[in-house]
Amino acid sequence: MDSIQNGPVAQGMRQEGAKTSSEFRNLANARVPSGKATANGQPLTHYHSFFYNLLSWENPRATTVSFISTVLFIFAARYLPALRWIFKILYITLGITAAAELGGKMVLSRGLASSFRPKKYYTIPRESLEAALEDLEQLINFFFIEFQRILFAEKPPQTITAFVVSFICYWLIKFTPLWGLSLIAACGIYLGPLIYITNQEIIDEYLQNATDVVNAQASQVRDLAGHHTSRATETMKAYAGDYTSKAQSYIGSARSGSTSPVASPKRTKSGSVGTAGPGSNPAYTSADFPHAPKQEPALGATSHQEQYENSQFGGKAAPAY
């Protein structure tokens, strides 16, 4: 018996147990504020450092135990009727208590269950309750802050990863049960960081190459878009200049056609200058008209010329016909 207890197997198990206990203590001690803050300066909760320590496999034994426990819990919730067992234990306990109380009063004139009643019922100390509520508050704020950091793209790679995971889960949930989806999520959360840490150099190299390709394509697209934009701008400026010149020529011709002609001044026989315009009466003087005869036409005159010569003017002015 001593050889088994002090053998190499027992010693190895005790050493592994001591290391596991030490790692669990380290994991518990990691639940302290990390001193880091978000992009807007808000301090992080102590669960940020706790989950970082847990998922970064800094304490591999503690992380392994946590992962196995999570997987076993998922399978137990799927295949074990835990809720029925809880109600079964509850009704059996209450049935035994009621039977013992009634039987004791009938046989011993005092209840058996009431005889074990404590003088003061147990309560949760206020300090413990406040510490538990504060711890629960920090845990809820951890998930809430992380969701907002992903939603508002504080770190674009995390936002892209969350988008891909959400898209995959949207299609998986159509033909995968909830427990299967929970198992896949647990494996991804625990094993994803382990795969990255183990192959960090290779993964970083591929990510850098992918980033370079994306940046090159984005730069090419920006240059092409700028080239087409400049050409479109020049074309629009040319069209605008042509349409502007045509519009100005049309406006100038319309204005020249709509102006009224101005009559040139005319000089009358008397030497005065008169302006005759459309619809206006010309300026005439008495000198422009012949003198009217003031005596009766002479007898025996057979023509206008003879009558004029026999008149008072005596042929001084040519008669007007």
PDB file of C-alpha atoms in Angstrom:
ATOM      1  CA  MET A   1       0.000   0.000   0.000  1.00  0.00           C
ATOM      2  CA  ASP A   2       2.837   2.367   0.839  1.00  0.00           C
ATOM      3  CA  SER A   3       4.537   1.516  -2.430  1.00  0.00           C
ATOM      4  CA  ILE A   4       1.390   2.501  -4.324  1.00  0.00           C
ATOM      5  CA  GLN A   5       0.922   5.734  -2.384  1.00  0.00           C
ATOM      6  CA  ASN A   6       4.590   6.687  -2.689  1.00  0.00           C
ATOM      7  CA  GLY A   7       5.068   5.311  -6.189  1.00  0.00           C
ATOM      8  CA  PRO A   8       5.890   7.367  -9.267  1.00  0.00           C
ATOM      9  CA  VAL A   9       2.265   7.333 -10.451  1.00  0.00           C
ATOM     10  CA  ALA A  10       0.971   8.707  -7.158  1.00  0.00           C
ATOM     11  CA  GLN A  11       3.739  11.279  -7.002  1.00  0.00           C
ATOM     12  CA  GLY A  12       3.035  12.364 -10.565  1.00  0.00           C
ATOM     13  CA  MET A  13      -0.678  12.717  -9.802  1.00  0.00           C
ATOM     14  CA  ARG A  14       0.075  14.778  -6.696  1.00  0.00           C
ATOM     15  CA  GLN A  15       2.405  17.013  -8.669  1.00  0.00           C
ATOM     16  CA  GLU A  16      -0.175  17.507 -11.427  1.00  0.00           C
ATOM     17  CA  GLY A  17      -2.837  18.236  -8.821  1.00  0.00           C
ATOM     18  CA  ALA A  18      -0.596  20.819  -7.152  1.00  0.00           C
ATOM     19  CA  LYS A  19       0.158  22.469 -10.505  1.00  0.00           C
ATOM     20  CA  THR A  20      -3.519  22.512 -11.419  1.00  0.00           C
ATOM     21  CA  SER A  21      -4.442  24.084  -8.068  1.00  0.00           C
ATOM     22  CA  SER A  22      -1.703  26.665  -8.551  1.00  0.00           C
ATOM     23  CA  GLU A  23      -2.973  27.553 -12.028  1.00  0.00           C
ATOM     24  CA  PHE A  24      -6.518  27.921 -10.737  1.00  0.00           C
ATOM     25  CA  ARG A  25      -5.226  30.303  -8.073  1.00  0.00           C
ATOM     26  CA  ASN A  26      -3.382  32.258 -10.748  1.00  0.00           C
ATOM     27  CA  LEU A  27      -6.564  32.385 -12.813  1.00  0.00           C
ATOM     28  CA  ALA A  28      -8.548  33.644  -9.839  1.00  0.00           C
ATOM     29  CA  ASN A  29      -5.885  36.257  -9.073  1.00  0.00           C
ATOM     30  CA  ALA A  30      -6.048  37.456 -12.681  1.00  0.00           C
ATOM     31  CA  ARG A  31      -9.521  38.841 -12.016  1.00  0.00           C
ATOM     32  CA  VAL A  32      -8.250  42.339 -11.337  1.00  0.00           C
ATOM     33  CA  PRO A  33      -8.535  45.574 -13.355  1.00  0.00           C
ATOM     34  CA  SER A  34      -6.005  45.476 -16.159  1.00  0.00           C
ATOM     35  CA  GLY A  35      -5.507  49.240 -16.327  1.00  0.00           C
ATOM     36  CA  LYS A  36      -6.394  49.278 -20.019  1.00  0.00           C
ATOM     37  CA  ALA A  37      -9.187  51.342 -21.511  1.00  0.00           C
ATOM     38  CA  THR A  38     -11.395  51.416 -24.582  1.00  0.00           C
ATOM     39  CA  ALA A  39     -10.931  53.774 -27.522  1.00  0.00           C
ATOM     40  CA  ASN A  40     -13.088  56.414 -25.818  1.00  0.00           C
ATOM     41  CA  GLY A  41     -11.138  56.164 -22.547  1.00  0.00           C
ATOM     42  CA  GLN A  42     -13.572  53.981 -20.588  1.00  0.00           C
ATOM     43  CA  PRO A  43     -11.774  51.567 -18.212  1.00  0.00           C
ATOM     44  CA  LEU A  44     -12.250  47.842 -18.756  1.00  0.00           C
ATOM     45  CA  THR A  45     -13.680  45.455 -16.173  1.00  0.00           C
ATOM     46  CA  HIS A  46     -11.615  42.882 -14.294  1.00  0.00           C
ATOM     47  CA  TYR A  47     -13.306  40.148 -16.323  1.00  0.00           C
ATOM     48  CA  HIS A  48     -11.411  41.365 -19.393  1.00  0.00           C
ATOM     49  CA  SER A  49      -8.113  40.277 -17.842  1.00  0.00           C
ATOM     50  CA  PHE A  50      -9.725  37.113 -16.447  1.00  0.00           C
ATOM     51  CA  PHE A  51     -11.062  35.876 -19.797  1.00  0.00           C
ATOM     52  CA  TYR A  52      -7.880  36.942 -21.574  1.00  0.00           C
ATOM     53  CA  ASN A  53      -5.860  34.834 -19.141  1.00  0.00           C
ATOM     54  CA  LEU A  54      -8.287  31.943 -19.528  1.00  0.00           C
ATOM     55  CA  LEU A  55      -8.533  31.897 -23.345  1.00  0.00           C
ATOM     56  CA  SER A  56      -4.879  32.710 -24.028  1.00  0.00           C
ATOM     57  CA  TRP A  57      -3.876  29.391 -22.415  1.00  0.00           C
ATOM     58  CA  GLU A  58      -1.449  31.050 -20.026  1.00  0.00           C
ATOM     59  CA  ASN A  59      -2.608  28.455 -17.487  1.00  0.00           C
ATOM     60  CA  PRO A  60      -3.132  25.416 -19.749  1.00  0.00           C
ATOM     61  CA  ARG A  61      -4.335  23.003 -17.044  1.00  0.00           C
ATOM     62  CA  ALA A  62      -6.967  25.400 -15.741  1.00  0.00           C
ATOM     63  CA  THR A  63      -8.113  26.223 -19.282  1.00  0.00           C
ATOM     64  CA  THR A  64      -8.297  22.535 -20.183  1.00  0.00           C
ATOM     65  CA  VAL A  65     -10.394  21.738 -17.110  1.00  0.00           C
ATOM     66  CA  SER A  66     -12.676  24.686 -17.922  1.00  0.00           C
ATOM     67  CA  PHE A  67     -13.083  23.540 -21.534  1.00  0.00           C
ATOM     68  CA  ILE A  68     -13.844  19.926 -20.586  1.00  0.00           C
ATOM     69  CA  SER A  69     -16.313  21.107 -17.933  1.00  0.00           C
ATOM     70  CA  THR A  70     -18.112  23.280 -20.488  1.00  0.00           C
ATOM     71  CA  VAL A  71     -18.368  20.415 -22.984  1.00  0.00           C
ATOM     72  CA  LEU A  72     -19.629  18.016 -20.300  1.00  0.00           C
ATOM     73  CA  PHE A  73     -22.208  20.568 -19.179  1.00  0.00           C
ATOM     74  CA  ILE A  74     -23.511  20.903 -22.752  1.00  0.00           C
ATOM     75  CA  PHE A  75     -23.822  17.107 -23.125  1.00  0.00           C
ATOM     76  CA  ALA A  76     -25.433  16.823 -19.693  1.00  0.00           C
ATOM     77  CA  ALA A  77     -27.998  19.480 -20.577  1.00  0.00           C
ATOM     78  CA  ARG A  78     -28.708  17.609 -23.800  1.00  0.00           C
ATOM     79  CA  TYR A  79     -28.911  13.991 -22.620  1.00  0.00           C
ATOM     80  CA  LEU A  80     -29.572  14.193 -18.871  1.00  0.00           C
ATOM     81  CA  PRO A  81     -33.014  15.253 -17.568  1.00  0.00           C
ATOM     82  CA  ALA A  82     -31.419  17.537 -15.012  1.00  0.00           C
ATOM     83  CA  LEU A  83     -34.534  19.641 -14.515  1.00  0.00           C
ATOM     84  CA  ARG A  84     -36.634  16.560 -13.784  1.00  0.00           C
ATOM     85  CA  TRP A  85     -34.007  15.332 -11.348  1.00  0.00           C
ATOM     86  CA  ILE A  86     -34.106  18.644  -9.513  1.00  0.00           C
ATOM     87  CA  PHE A  87     -37.883  18.484  -9.113  1.00  0.00           C
ATOM     88  CA  LYS A  88     -37.646  14.809  -8.149  1.00  0.00           C
ATOM     89  CA  ILE A  89     -35.107  15.524  -5.392  1.00  0.00           C
ATOM     90  CA  LEU A  90     -37.247  18.451  -4.262  1.00  0.00           C
ATOM     91  CA  TYR A  91     -40.516  16.519  -3.943  1.00  0.00           C
ATOM     92  CA  ILE A  92     -38.805  13.525  -2.279  1.00  0.00           C
ATOM     93  CA  THR A  93     -37.144  15.799   0.298  1.00  0.00           C
ATOM     94  CA  LEU A  94     -40.355  17.677   1.029  1.00  0.00           C
ATOM     95  CA  GLY A  95     -42.334  14.424   1.209  1.00  0.00           C
ATOM     96  CA  ILE A  96     -39.934  12.895   3.731  1.00  0.00           C
ATOM     97  CA  THR A  97     -40.009  16.078   5.809  1.00  0.00           C
ATOM     98  CA  ALA A  98     -43.816  16.224   5.846  1.00  0.00           C
ATOM     99  CA  ALA A  99     -44.133  12.517   6.684  1.00  0.00           C
ATOM    100  CA  ALA A 100     -41.587  12.783   9.503  1.00  0.00           C
ATOM    101  CA  GLU A 101     -43.356  15.820  10.950  1.00  0.00           C
ATOM    102  CA  LEU A 102     -46.828  14.225  10.852  1.00  0.00           C
ATOM    103  CA  GLY A 103     -45.588  10.851  12.047  1.00  0.00           C
ATOM    104  CA  GLY A 104     -43.717  12.394  14.947  1.00  0.00           C
ATOM    105  CA  LYS A 105     -46.760  14.333  16.072  1.00  0.00           C
ATOM    106  CA  MET A 106     -48.939  11.213  15.880  1.00  0.00           C
ATOM    107  CA  VAL A 107     -46.477   8.901  17.649  1.00  0.00           C
ATOM    108  CA  LEU A 108     -44.276  11.099  19.819  1.00  0.00           C
ATOM    109  CA  SER A 109     -46.623  14.096  20.173  1.00  0.00           C
ATOM    110  CA  ARG A 110     -43.961  16.326  18.628  1.00  0.00           C
ATOM    111  CA  GLY A 111     -42.725  16.789  15.124  1.00  0.00           C
ATOM    112  CA  LEU A 112     -39.422  15.321  14.084  1.00  0.00           C
ATOM    113  CA  ALA A 113     -38.699  17.893  11.391  1.00  0.00           C
ATOM    114  CA  SER A 114     -39.421  20.837  13.665  1.00  0.00           C
ATOM    115  CA  SER A 115     -37.028  19.433  16.265  1.00  0.00           C
ATOM    116  CA  PHE A 116     -34.144  19.979  13.815  1.00  0.00           C
ATOM    117  CA  ARG A 117     -35.192  23.549  13.169  1.00  0.00           C
ATOM    118  CA  PRO A 118     -32.305  25.952  13.836  1.00  0.00           C
ATOM    119  CA  LYS A 119     -32.707  28.695  16.395  1.00  0.00           C
ATOM    120  CA  LYS A 120     -31.980  31.240  13.655  1.00  0.00           C
ATOM    121  CA  TYR A 121     -32.492  30.719   9.958  1.00  0.00           C
ATOM    122  CA  TYR A 122     -29.503  30.987   7.758  1.00  0.00           C
ATOM    123  CA  THR A 123     -29.056  34.204   5.807  1.00  0.00           C
ATOM    124  CA  ILE A 124     -26.579  35.478   3.273  1.00  0.00           C
ATOM    125  CA  PRO A 125     -24.290  38.118   4.766  1.00  0.00           C
ATOM    126  CA  ARG A 126     -24.696  41.536   3.284  1.00  0.00           C
ATOM    127  CA  GLU A 127     -21.023  41.744   2.376  1.00  0.00           C
ATOM    128  CA  SER A 128     -21.159  38.453   0.485  1.00  0.00           C
ATOM    129  CA  LEU A 129     -24.350  39.473  -1.303  1.00  0.00           C
ATOM    130  CA  GLU A 130     -22.921  42.863  -2.301  1.00  0.00           C
ATOM    131  CA  ALA A 131     -19.710  41.225  -3.494  1.00  0.00           C
ATOM    132  CA  ALA A 132     -21.689  38.694  -5.555  1.00  0.00           C
ATOM    133  CA  LEU A 133     -23.891  41.422  -7.055  1.00  0.00           C
ATOM    134  CA  GLU A 134     -20.848  43.551  -7.864  1.00  0.00           C
ATOM    135  CA  ASP A 135     -19.193  40.566  -9.481  1.00  0.00           C
ATOM    136  CA  LEU A 136     -22.360  39.883 -11.497  1.00  0.00           C
ATOM    137  CA  GLU A 137     -22.472  43.542 -12.524  1.00  0.00           C
ATOM    138  CA  GLN A 138     -18.889  43.368 -13.779  1.00  0.00           C
ATOM    139  CA  LEU A 139     -19.648  40.188 -15.723  1.00  0.00           C
ATOM    140  CA  ILE A 140     -22.707  41.727 -17.414  1.00  0.00           C
ATOM    141  CA  ASN A 141     -20.798  44.913 -18.231  1.00  0.00           C
ATOM    142  CA  PHE A 142     -17.987  42.818 -19.721  1.00  0.00           C
ATOM    143  CA  PHE A 143     -20.323  41.296 -22.317  1.00  0.00           C
ATOM    144  CA  PHE A 144     -22.091  44.608 -22.897  1.00  0.00           C
ATOM    145  CA  ILE A 145     -18.859  46.569 -23.424  1.00  0.00           C
ATOM    146  CA  GLU A 146     -17.413  43.911 -25.725  1.00  0.00           C
ATOM    147  CA  PHE A 147     -20.586  43.883 -27.820  1.00  0.00           C
ATOM    148  CA  GLN A 148     -20.390  47.676 -28.248  1.00  0.00           C
ATOM    149  CA  ARG A 149     -16.693  47.546 -29.126  1.00  0.00           C
ATOM    150  CA  ILE A 150     -17.472  45.023 -31.851  1.00  0.00           C
ATOM    151  CA  LEU A 151     -20.575  46.898 -33.025  1.00  0.00           C
ATOM    152  CA  PHE A 152     -18.813  50.264 -33.368  1.00  0.00           C
ATOM    153  CA  ALA A 153     -15.704  48.719 -34.983  1.00  0.00           C
ATOM    154  CA  GLU A 154     -13.141  49.673 -32.371  1.00  0.00           C
ATOM    155  CA  LYS A 155     -11.031  46.857 -33.822  1.00  0.00           C
ATOM    156  CA  PRO A 156     -12.078  46.110 -37.428  1.00  0.00           C
ATOM    157  CA  PRO A 157     -10.644  42.532 -37.495  1.00  0.00           C
ATOM    158  CA  GLN A 158     -12.827  41.581 -34.532  1.00  0.00           C
ATOM    159  CA  THR A 159     -15.873  43.129 -36.192  1.00  0.00           C
ATOM    160  CA  ILE A 160     -15.191  41.198 -39.411  1.00  0.00           C
ATOM    161  CA  THR A 161     -14.704  37.964 -37.441  1.00  0.00           C
ATOM    162  CA  ALA A 162     -17.976  38.522 -35.566  1.00  0.00           C
ATOM    163  CA  PHE A 163     -19.738  39.143 -38.885  1.00  0.00           C
ATOM    164  CA  VAL A 164     -18.431  35.878 -40.348  1.00  0.00           C
ATOM    165  CA  VAL A 165     -19.380  33.913 -37.220  1.00  0.00           C
ATOM    166  CA  SER A 166     -22.864  35.436 -37.144  1.00  0.00           C
ATOM    167  CA  PHE A 167     -23.385  34.639 -40.826  1.00  0.00           C
ATOM    168  CA  ILE A 168     -22.280  31.017 -40.337  1.00  0.00           C
ATOM    169  CA  CYS A 169     -24.507  30.612 -37.267  1.00  0.00           C
ATOM    170  CA  TYR A 170     -27.457  32.020 -39.214  1.00  0.00           C
ATOM    171  CA  TRP A 171     -27.175  29.153 -41.700  1.00  0.00           C
ATOM    172  CA  LEU A 172     -26.173  26.482 -39.167  1.00  0.00           C
ATOM    173  CA  ILE A 173     -29.143  27.124 -36.900  1.00  0.00           C
ATOM    174  CA  LYS A 174     -31.495  26.012 -39.699  1.00  0.00           C
ATOM    175  CA  PHE A 175     -30.396  22.371 -39.407  1.00  0.00           C
ATOM    176  CA  THR A 176     -28.289  22.296 -36.202  1.00  0.00           C
ATOM    177  CA  PRO A 177     -29.902  21.953 -32.753  1.00  0.00           C
ATOM    178  CA  LEU A 178     -29.160  24.439 -30.033  1.00  0.00           C
ATOM    179  CA  TRP A 179     -26.899  22.112 -28.091  1.00  0.00           C
ATOM    180  CA  GLY A 180     -24.870  21.375 -31.243  1.00  0.00           C
ATOM    181  CA  LEU A 181     -24.501  25.092 -31.937  1.00  0.00           C
ATOM    182  CA  SER A 182     -23.405  25.640 -28.318  1.00  0.00           C
ATOM    183  CA  LEU A 183     -20.826  22.854 -28.655  1.00  0.00           C
ATOM    184  CA  ILE A 184     -19.429  24.376 -31.859  1.00  0.00           C
ATOM    185  CA  ALA A 185     -19.257  27.799 -30.194  1.00  0.00           C
ATOM    186  CA  ALA A 186     -17.435  26.404 -27.139  1.00  0.00           C
ATOM    187  CA  CYS A 187     -14.899  24.589 -29.324  1.00  0.00           C
ATOM    188  CA  GLY A 188     -14.313  27.722 -31.374  1.00  0.00           C
ATOM    189  CA  ILE A 189     -13.907  29.962 -28.316  1.00  0.00           C
ATOM    190  CA  TYR A 190     -11.417  27.649 -26.578  1.00  0.00           C
ATOM    191  CA  LEU A 191      -9.566  26.056 -29.497  1.00  0.00           C
ATOM    192  CA  GLY A 192      -9.414  29.086 -31.801  1.00  0.00           C
ATOM    193  CA  PRO A 193      -6.910  31.024 -29.659  1.00  0.00           C
ATOM    194  CA  LEU A 194      -4.894  27.830 -29.078  1.00  0.00           C
ATOM    195  CA  ILE A 195      -4.556  27.228 -32.836  1.00  0.00           C
ATOM    196  CA  TYR A 196      -3.542  30.857 -33.364  1.00  0.00           C
ATOM    197  CA  ILE A 197      -0.948  30.804 -30.558  1.00  0.00           C
ATOM    198  CA  THR A 198       0.549  27.546 -31.831  1.00  0.00           C
ATOM    199  CA  ASN A 199       0.826  28.757 -35.449  1.00  0.00           C
ATOM    200  CA  GLN A 200       1.099  32.491 -34.874  1.00  0.00           C
ATOM    201  CA  GLU A 201       3.985  33.147 -37.281  1.00  0.00           C
ATOM    202  CA  ILE A 202       2.354  31.357 -40.221  1.00  0.00           C
ATOM    203  CA  ILE A 203      -1.064  32.903 -39.594  1.00  0.00           C
ATOM    204  CA  ASP A 204       0.413  36.398 -39.222  1.00  0.00           C
ATOM    205  CA  GLU A 205       2.297  35.965 -42.493  1.00  0.00           C
ATOM    206  CA  TYR A 206      -0.860  34.957 -44.360  1.00  0.00           C
ATOM    207  CA  LEU A 207      -2.805  37.785 -42.759  1.00  0.00           C
ATOM    208  CA  GLN A 208      -0.120  40.288 -43.754  1.00  0.00           C
ATOM    209  CA  ASN A 209      -0.160  39.023 -47.352  1.00  0.00           C
ATOM    210  CA  ALA A 210      -3.938  39.259 -47.442  1.00  0.00           C
ATOM    211  CA  THR A 211      -3.769  42.791 -46.020  1.00  0.00           C
ATOM    212  CA  ASP A 212      -1.227  43.832 -48.661  1.00  0.00           C
ATOM    213  CA  VAL A 213      -3.385  42.426 -51.457  1.00  0.00           C
ATOM    214  CA  VAL A 214      -6.482  44.190 -50.133  1.00  0.00           C
ATOM    215  CA  ASN A 215      -4.609  47.485 -49.774  1.00  0.00           C
ATOM    216  CA  ALA A 216      -3.218  47.186 -53.310  1.00  0.00           C
ATOM    217  CA  GLN A 217      -6.652  46.493 -54.755  1.00  0.00           C
ATOM    218  CA  ALA A 218      -8.155  49.352 -52.757  1.00  0.00           C
ATOM    219  CA  SER A 219      -5.445  51.727 -53.989  1.00  0.00           C
ATOM    220  CA  GLN A 220      -6.036  50.630 -57.589  1.00  0.00           C
ATOM    221  CA  VAL A 221      -9.773  51.129 -57.230  1.00  0.00           C
ATOM    222  CA  ARG A 222      -9.217  54.601 -55.736  1.00  0.00           C
ATOM    223  CA  ASP A 223      -6.888  55.600 -58.589  1.00  0.00           C
ATOM    224  CA  LEU A 224      -9.315  54.290 -61.206  1.00  0.00           C
ATOM    225  CA  ALA A 225     -12.220  56.068 -59.567  1.00  0.00           C
ATOM    226  CA  GLY A 226     -10.231  59.313 -59.392  1.00  0.00           C
ATOM    227  CA  HIS A 227      -9.280  59.013 -63.075  1.00  0.00           C
ATOM    228  CA  HIS A 228     -12.867  58.465 -64.191  1.00  0.00           C
ATOM    229  CA  THR A 229     -14.074  61.234 -61.910  1.00  0.00           C
ATOM    230  CA  SER A 230     -11.594  63.727 -63.377  1.00  0.00           C
ATOM    231  CA  ARG A 231     -12.562  62.741 -66.931  1.00  0.00           C
ATOM    232  CA  ALA A 232     -16.243  63.092 -66.126  1.00  0.00           C
ATOM    233  CA  THR A 233     -15.583  66.496 -64.553  1.00  0.00           C
ATOM    234  CA  GLU A 234     -13.685  67.720 -67.621  1.00  0.00           C
ATOM    235  CA  THR A 235     -16.419  66.455 -69.929  1.00  0.00           C
ATOM    236  CA  MET A 236     -19.078  68.209 -67.911  1.00  0.00           C
ATOM    237  CA  LYS A 237     -17.065  71.431 -67.930  1.00  0.00           C
ATOM    238  CA  ALA A 238     -16.714  71.234 -71.721  1.00  0.00           C
ATOM    239  CA  TYR A 239     -20.433  70.628 -72.185  1.00  0.00           C
ATOM    240  CA  ALA A 240     -21.233  73.444 -69.778  1.00  0.00           C
ATOM    241  CA  GLY A 241     -18.958  75.846 -71.691  1.00  0.00           C
ATOM    242  CA  ASP A 242     -20.544  74.918 -75.046  1.00  0.00           C
ATOM    243  CA  TYR A 243     -24.070  75.308 -73.725  1.00  0.00           C
ATOM    244  CA  THR A 244     -23.140  78.627 -72.103  1.00  0.00           C
ATOM    245  CA  SER A 245     -21.717  80.085 -75.326  1.00  0.00           C
ATOM    246  CA  LYS A 246     -24.734  78.885 -77.335  1.00  0.00           C
ATOM    247  CA  ALA A 247     -27.118  80.363 -74.807  1.00  0.00           C
ATOM    248  CA  GLN A 248     -25.290  83.691 -74.887  1.00  0.00           C
ATOM    249  CA  SER A 249     -25.405  83.781 -78.708  1.00  0.00           C
ATOM    250  CA  TYR A 250     -29.136  82.974 -78.680  1.00  0.00           C
ATOM    251  CA  ILE A 251     -29.807  85.706 -76.117  1.00  0.00           C
ATOM    252  CA  GLY A 252     -27.765  88.277 -78.137  1.00  0.00           C
ATOM    253  CA  SER A 253     -29.622  87.542 -81.394  1.00  0.00           C
ATOM    254  CA  ALA A 254     -32.973  87.714 -79.631  1.00  0.00           C
ATOM    255  CA  ARG A 255     -32.116  91.086 -78.160  1.00  0.00           C
ATOM    256  CA  SER A 256     -30.961  92.554 -81.533  1.00  0.00           C
ATOM    257  CA  GLY A 257     -34.163  91.373 -83.260  1.00  0.00           C
ATOM    258  CA  SER A 258     -36.478  92.845 -80.665  1.00  0.00           C
ATOM    259  CA  THR A 259     -35.066  96.444 -80.760  1.00  0.00           C
ATOM    260  CA  SER A 260     -37.207  99.104 -82.739  1.00  0.00           C
ATOM    261  CA  PRO A 261     -35.618 100.902 -85.779  1.00  0.00           C
ATOM    262  CA  VAL A 262     -34.869 104.580 -85.306  1.00  0.00           C
ATOM    263  CA  ALA A 263     -35.742 106.888 -88.234  1.00  0.00           C
ATOM    264  CA  SER A 264     -32.959 109.035 -89.552  1.00  0.00           C
ATOM    265  CA  PRO A 265     -33.515 112.745 -89.327  1.00  0.00           C
ATOM    266  CA  LYS A 266     -34.729 114.500 -92.471  1.00  0.00           C
ATOM    267  CA  ARG A 267     -33.956 118.020 -93.430  1.00  0.00           C
ATOM    268  CA  THR A 268     -36.895 120.015 -94.744  1.00  0.00           C
ATOM    269  CA  LYS A 269     -36.774 122.621 -97.441  1.00  0.00           C
ATOM    270  CA  SER A 270     -36.802 125.362 -94.881  1.00  0.00           C
ATOM    271  CA  GLY A 271     -33.656 124.011 -93.351  1.00  0.00           C
ATOM    272  CA  SER A 272     -35.205 122.577 -90.173  1.00  0.00           C
ATOM    273  CA  VAL A 273     -34.448 119.017 -89.130  1.00  0.00           C
ATOM    274  CA  GLY A 274     -37.441 116.764 -88.549  1.00  0.00           C
ATOM    275  CA  THR A 275     -37.492 113.213 -87.321  1.00  0.00           C
ATOM    276  CA  ALA A 276     -40.046 110.899 -88.877  1.00  0.00           C
ATOM    277  CA  GLY A 277     -40.605 107.615 -87.158  1.00  0.00           C
ATOM    278  CA  PRO A 278     -43.103 104.849 -87.657  1.00  0.00           C
ATOM    279  CA  GLY A 279     -46.618 106.072 -86.814  1.00  0.00           C
ATOM    280  CA  SER A 280     -45.465 109.704 -86.405  1.00  0.00           C
ATOM    281  CA  ASN A 281     -46.598 112.649 -88.551  1.00  0.00           C
ATOM    282  CA  PRO A 282     -43.896 114.290 -90.723  1.00  0.00           C
ATOM    283  CA  ALA A 283     -43.079 117.921 -89.929  1.00  0.00           C
ATOM    284  CA  TYR A 284     -44.118 120.162 -92.909  1.00  0.00           C
ATOM    285  CA  THR A 285     -44.058 123.966 -93.278  1.00  0.00           C
ATOM    286  CA  SER A 286     -46.128 126.377 -95.452  1.00  0.00           C
ATOM    287  CA  ALA A 287     -43.224 126.758 -97.858  1.00  0.00           C
ATOM    288  CA  ASP A 288     -43.613 123.116 -98.848  1.00  0.00           C
ATOM    289  CA  PHE A 289     -47.042 123.786-100.414  1.00  0.00           C
ATOM    290  CA  PRO A 290     -47.959 126.055-103.536  1.00  0.00           C
ATOM    291  CA  HIS A 291     -49.929 129.250-103.083  1.00  0.00           C
ATOM    292  CA  ALA A 292     -53.669 128.963-103.672  1.00  0.00           C
ATOM    293  CA  PRO A 293     -55.153 131.321-106.324  1.00  0.00           C
ATOM    294  CA  LYS A 294     -57.073 134.309-104.956  1.00  0.00           C
ATOM    295  CA  GLN A 295     -59.036 135.404-108.127  1.00  0.00           C
ATOM    296  CA  GLU A 296     -61.396 133.850-110.536  1.00  0.00           C
ATOM    297  CA  PRO A 297     -59.984 132.057-113.542  1.00  0.00           C
ATOM    298  CA  ALA A 298     -59.756 134.331-116.619  1.00  0.00           C
ATOM    299  CA  LEU A 299     -62.168 133.916-119.464  1.00  0.00           C
ATOM    300  CA  GLY A 300     -60.815 132.496-122.669  1.00  0.00           C
ATOM    301  CA  ALA A 301     -58.042 130.517-120.991  1.00  0.00           C
ATOM    302  CA  THR A 302     -58.038 127.057-122.386  1.00  0.00           C
ATOM    303  CA  SER A 303     -55.438 125.411-120.184  1.00  0.00           C
ATOM    304  CA  HIS A 304     -54.101 125.484-116.656  1.00  0.00           C
ATOM    305  CA  GLN A 305     -50.902 127.103-117.805  1.00  0.00           C
ATOM    306  CA  GLU A 306     -52.709 130.042-119.320  1.00  0.00           C
ATOM    307  CA  GLN A 307     -54.843 130.456-116.252  1.00  0.00           C
ATOM    308  CA  TYR A 308     -51.759 130.499-114.056  1.00  0.00           C
ATOM    309  CA  GLU A 309     -49.949 133.051-116.191  1.00  0.00           C
ATOM    310  CA  ASN A 310     -52.974 135.334-116.086  1.00  0.00           C
ATOM    311  CA  SER A 311     -53.130 134.957-112.279  1.00  0.00           C
ATOM    312  CA  GLN A 312     -51.474 137.198-109.670  1.00  0.00           C
ATOM    313  CA  PHE A 313     -48.442 134.999-109.397  1.00  0.00           C
ATOM    314  CA  GLY A 314     -47.566 135.606-113.030  1.00  0.00           C
ATOM    315  CA  GLY A 315     -45.743 132.301-113.350  1.00  0.00           C
ATOM    316  CA  LYS A 316     -43.466 132.852-110.389  1.00  0.00           C
ATOM    317  CA  ALA A 317     -44.185 129.458-108.970  1.00  0.00           C
ATOM    318  CA  ALA A 318     -44.819 126.195-110.742  1.00  0.00           C
ATOM    319  CA  PRO A 319     -48.356 125.045-110.375  1.00  0.00           C
ATOM    320  CA  ALA A 320     -49.061 121.937-108.336  1.00  0.00           C
ATOM    321  CA  TYR A 321     -50.963 119.227-110.156  1.00  0.00           C
TER     322      TYR A 321
END
